[in-house]
XYZ file of N, CA and C in Angstrom:
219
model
N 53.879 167.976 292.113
C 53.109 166.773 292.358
C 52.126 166.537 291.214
N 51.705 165.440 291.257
C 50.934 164.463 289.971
C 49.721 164.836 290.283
N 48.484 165.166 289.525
C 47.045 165.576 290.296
C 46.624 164.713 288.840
N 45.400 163.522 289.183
C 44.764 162.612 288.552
C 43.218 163.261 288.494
N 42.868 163.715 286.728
C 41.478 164.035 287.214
C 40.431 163.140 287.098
N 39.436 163.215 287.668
C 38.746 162.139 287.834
C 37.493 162.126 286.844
N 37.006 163.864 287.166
C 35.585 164.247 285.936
C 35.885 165.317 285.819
N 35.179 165.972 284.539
C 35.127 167.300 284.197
C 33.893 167.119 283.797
N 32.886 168.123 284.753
C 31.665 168.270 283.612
C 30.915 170.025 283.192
N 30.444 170.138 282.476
C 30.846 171.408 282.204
C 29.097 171.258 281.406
N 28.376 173.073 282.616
C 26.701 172.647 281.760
C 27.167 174.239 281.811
N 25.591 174.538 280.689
C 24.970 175.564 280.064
C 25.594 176.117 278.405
N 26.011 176.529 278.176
C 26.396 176.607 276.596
C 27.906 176.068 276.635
N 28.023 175.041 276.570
C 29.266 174.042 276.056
C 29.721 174.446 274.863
N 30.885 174.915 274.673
C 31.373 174.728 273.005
C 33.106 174.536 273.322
N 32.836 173.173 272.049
C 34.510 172.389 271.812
C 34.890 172.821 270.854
N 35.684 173.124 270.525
C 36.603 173.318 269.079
C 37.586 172.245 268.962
N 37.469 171.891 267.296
C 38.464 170.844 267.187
C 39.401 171.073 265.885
N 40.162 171.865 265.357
C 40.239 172.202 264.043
C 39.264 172.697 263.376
N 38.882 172.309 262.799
C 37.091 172.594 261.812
C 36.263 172.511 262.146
N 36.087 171.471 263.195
C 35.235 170.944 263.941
C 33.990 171.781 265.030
N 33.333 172.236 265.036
C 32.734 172.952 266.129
C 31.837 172.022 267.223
N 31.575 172.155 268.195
C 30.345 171.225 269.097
C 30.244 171.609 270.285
N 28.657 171.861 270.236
C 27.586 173.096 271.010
C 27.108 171.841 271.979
N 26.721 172.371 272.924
C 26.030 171.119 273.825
C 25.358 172.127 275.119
N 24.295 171.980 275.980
C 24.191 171.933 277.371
C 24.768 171.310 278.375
N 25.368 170.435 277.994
C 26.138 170.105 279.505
C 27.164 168.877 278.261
N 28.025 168.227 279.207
C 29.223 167.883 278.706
C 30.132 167.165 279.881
N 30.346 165.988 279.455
C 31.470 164.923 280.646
C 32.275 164.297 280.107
N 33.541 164.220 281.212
C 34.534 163.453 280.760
C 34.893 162.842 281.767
N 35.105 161.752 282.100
C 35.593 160.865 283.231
C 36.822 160.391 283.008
N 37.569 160.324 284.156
C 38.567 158.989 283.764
C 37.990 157.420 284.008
N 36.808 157.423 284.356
C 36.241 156.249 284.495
C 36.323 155.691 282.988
N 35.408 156.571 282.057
C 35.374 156.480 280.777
C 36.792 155.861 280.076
N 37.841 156.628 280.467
C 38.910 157.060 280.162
C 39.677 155.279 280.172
N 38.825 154.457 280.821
C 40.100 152.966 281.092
C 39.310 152.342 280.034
N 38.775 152.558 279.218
C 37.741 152.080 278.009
C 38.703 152.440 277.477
N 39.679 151.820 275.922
C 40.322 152.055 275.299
C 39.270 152.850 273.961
N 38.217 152.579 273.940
C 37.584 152.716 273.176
C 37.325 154.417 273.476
N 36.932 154.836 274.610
C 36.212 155.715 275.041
C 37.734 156.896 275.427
N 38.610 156.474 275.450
C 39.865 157.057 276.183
C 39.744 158.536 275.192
N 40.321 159.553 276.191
C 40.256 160.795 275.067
C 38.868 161.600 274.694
N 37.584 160.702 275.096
C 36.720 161.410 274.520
C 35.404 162.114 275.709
N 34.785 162.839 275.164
C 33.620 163.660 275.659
C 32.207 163.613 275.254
N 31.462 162.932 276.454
C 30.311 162.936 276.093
C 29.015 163.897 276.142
N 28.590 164.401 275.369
C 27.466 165.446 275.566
C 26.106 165.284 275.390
N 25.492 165.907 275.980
C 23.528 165.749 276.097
C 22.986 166.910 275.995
N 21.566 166.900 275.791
C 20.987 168.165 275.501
C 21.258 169.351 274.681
N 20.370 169.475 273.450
C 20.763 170.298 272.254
C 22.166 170.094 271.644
N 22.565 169.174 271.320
C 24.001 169.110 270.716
C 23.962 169.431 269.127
N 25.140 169.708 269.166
C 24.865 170.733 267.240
C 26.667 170.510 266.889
N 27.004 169.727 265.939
C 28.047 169.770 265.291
C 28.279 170.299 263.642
N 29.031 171.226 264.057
C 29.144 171.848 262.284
C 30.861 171.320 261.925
N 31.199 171.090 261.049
C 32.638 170.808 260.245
C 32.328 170.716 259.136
N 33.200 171.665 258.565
C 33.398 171.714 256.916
C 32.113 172.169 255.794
N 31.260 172.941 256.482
C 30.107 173.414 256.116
C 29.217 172.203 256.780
N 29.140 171.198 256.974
C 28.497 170.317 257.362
C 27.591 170.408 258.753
N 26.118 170.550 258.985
C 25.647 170.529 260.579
C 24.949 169.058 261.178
N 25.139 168.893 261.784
C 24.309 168.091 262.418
C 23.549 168.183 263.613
N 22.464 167.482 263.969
C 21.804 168.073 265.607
C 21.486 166.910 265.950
N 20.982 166.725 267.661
C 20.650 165.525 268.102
C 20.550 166.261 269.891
N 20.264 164.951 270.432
C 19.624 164.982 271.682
C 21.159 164.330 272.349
N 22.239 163.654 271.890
C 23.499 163.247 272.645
C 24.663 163.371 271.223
N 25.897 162.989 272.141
C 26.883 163.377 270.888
C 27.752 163.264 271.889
N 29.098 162.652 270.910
C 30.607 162.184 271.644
C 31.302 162.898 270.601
N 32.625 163.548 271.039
C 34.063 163.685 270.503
C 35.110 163.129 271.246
N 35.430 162.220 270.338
C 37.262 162.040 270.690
C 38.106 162.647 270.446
N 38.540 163.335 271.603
C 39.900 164.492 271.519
C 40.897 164.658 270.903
N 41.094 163.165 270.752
C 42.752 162.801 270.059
C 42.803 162.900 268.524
N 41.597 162.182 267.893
C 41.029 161.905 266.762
C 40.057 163.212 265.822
N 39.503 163.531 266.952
C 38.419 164.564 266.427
C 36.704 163.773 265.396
N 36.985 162.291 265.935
C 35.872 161.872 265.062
C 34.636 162.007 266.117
N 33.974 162.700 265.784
C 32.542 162.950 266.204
C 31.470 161.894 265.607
């Protein structure tokens, strides 16, 4: 049988890997609500302490998105 997910949210030390890509977060969501946004489809939104490193590169901030498919942060 077919199982439709609806959310995933995922708190306390979050980490995505994307190829090169690394991204640290406290908590972390994905909806399929999000998901009927063509724009938004594929991706994950995160809050609190977010930290992206790729390619020697870091960045930090208070929110932060990855698209899964793409990997553009």
């Amino acid at each position: 049988s077919e199982q439709n997910i609806e959310m995933i949210e995922a708190k306390g030390n979050v980490v995505m890997v994307k190829g090169d890509l690394i991204m640290k977060a406290n908590s972390c969501i994905y909806s399929s609500e999000m998901a009927k946004d063509p724009k938004k489809a594929d991706q994950i939104d995160c809050q609190d302490n977010v930290s992206v490193t790729k390619a020697g590169h870091y960045l930090e901030g208070d929110e932060g998105s990855l698209n899964l498919k793409t990997g553009i942060y």
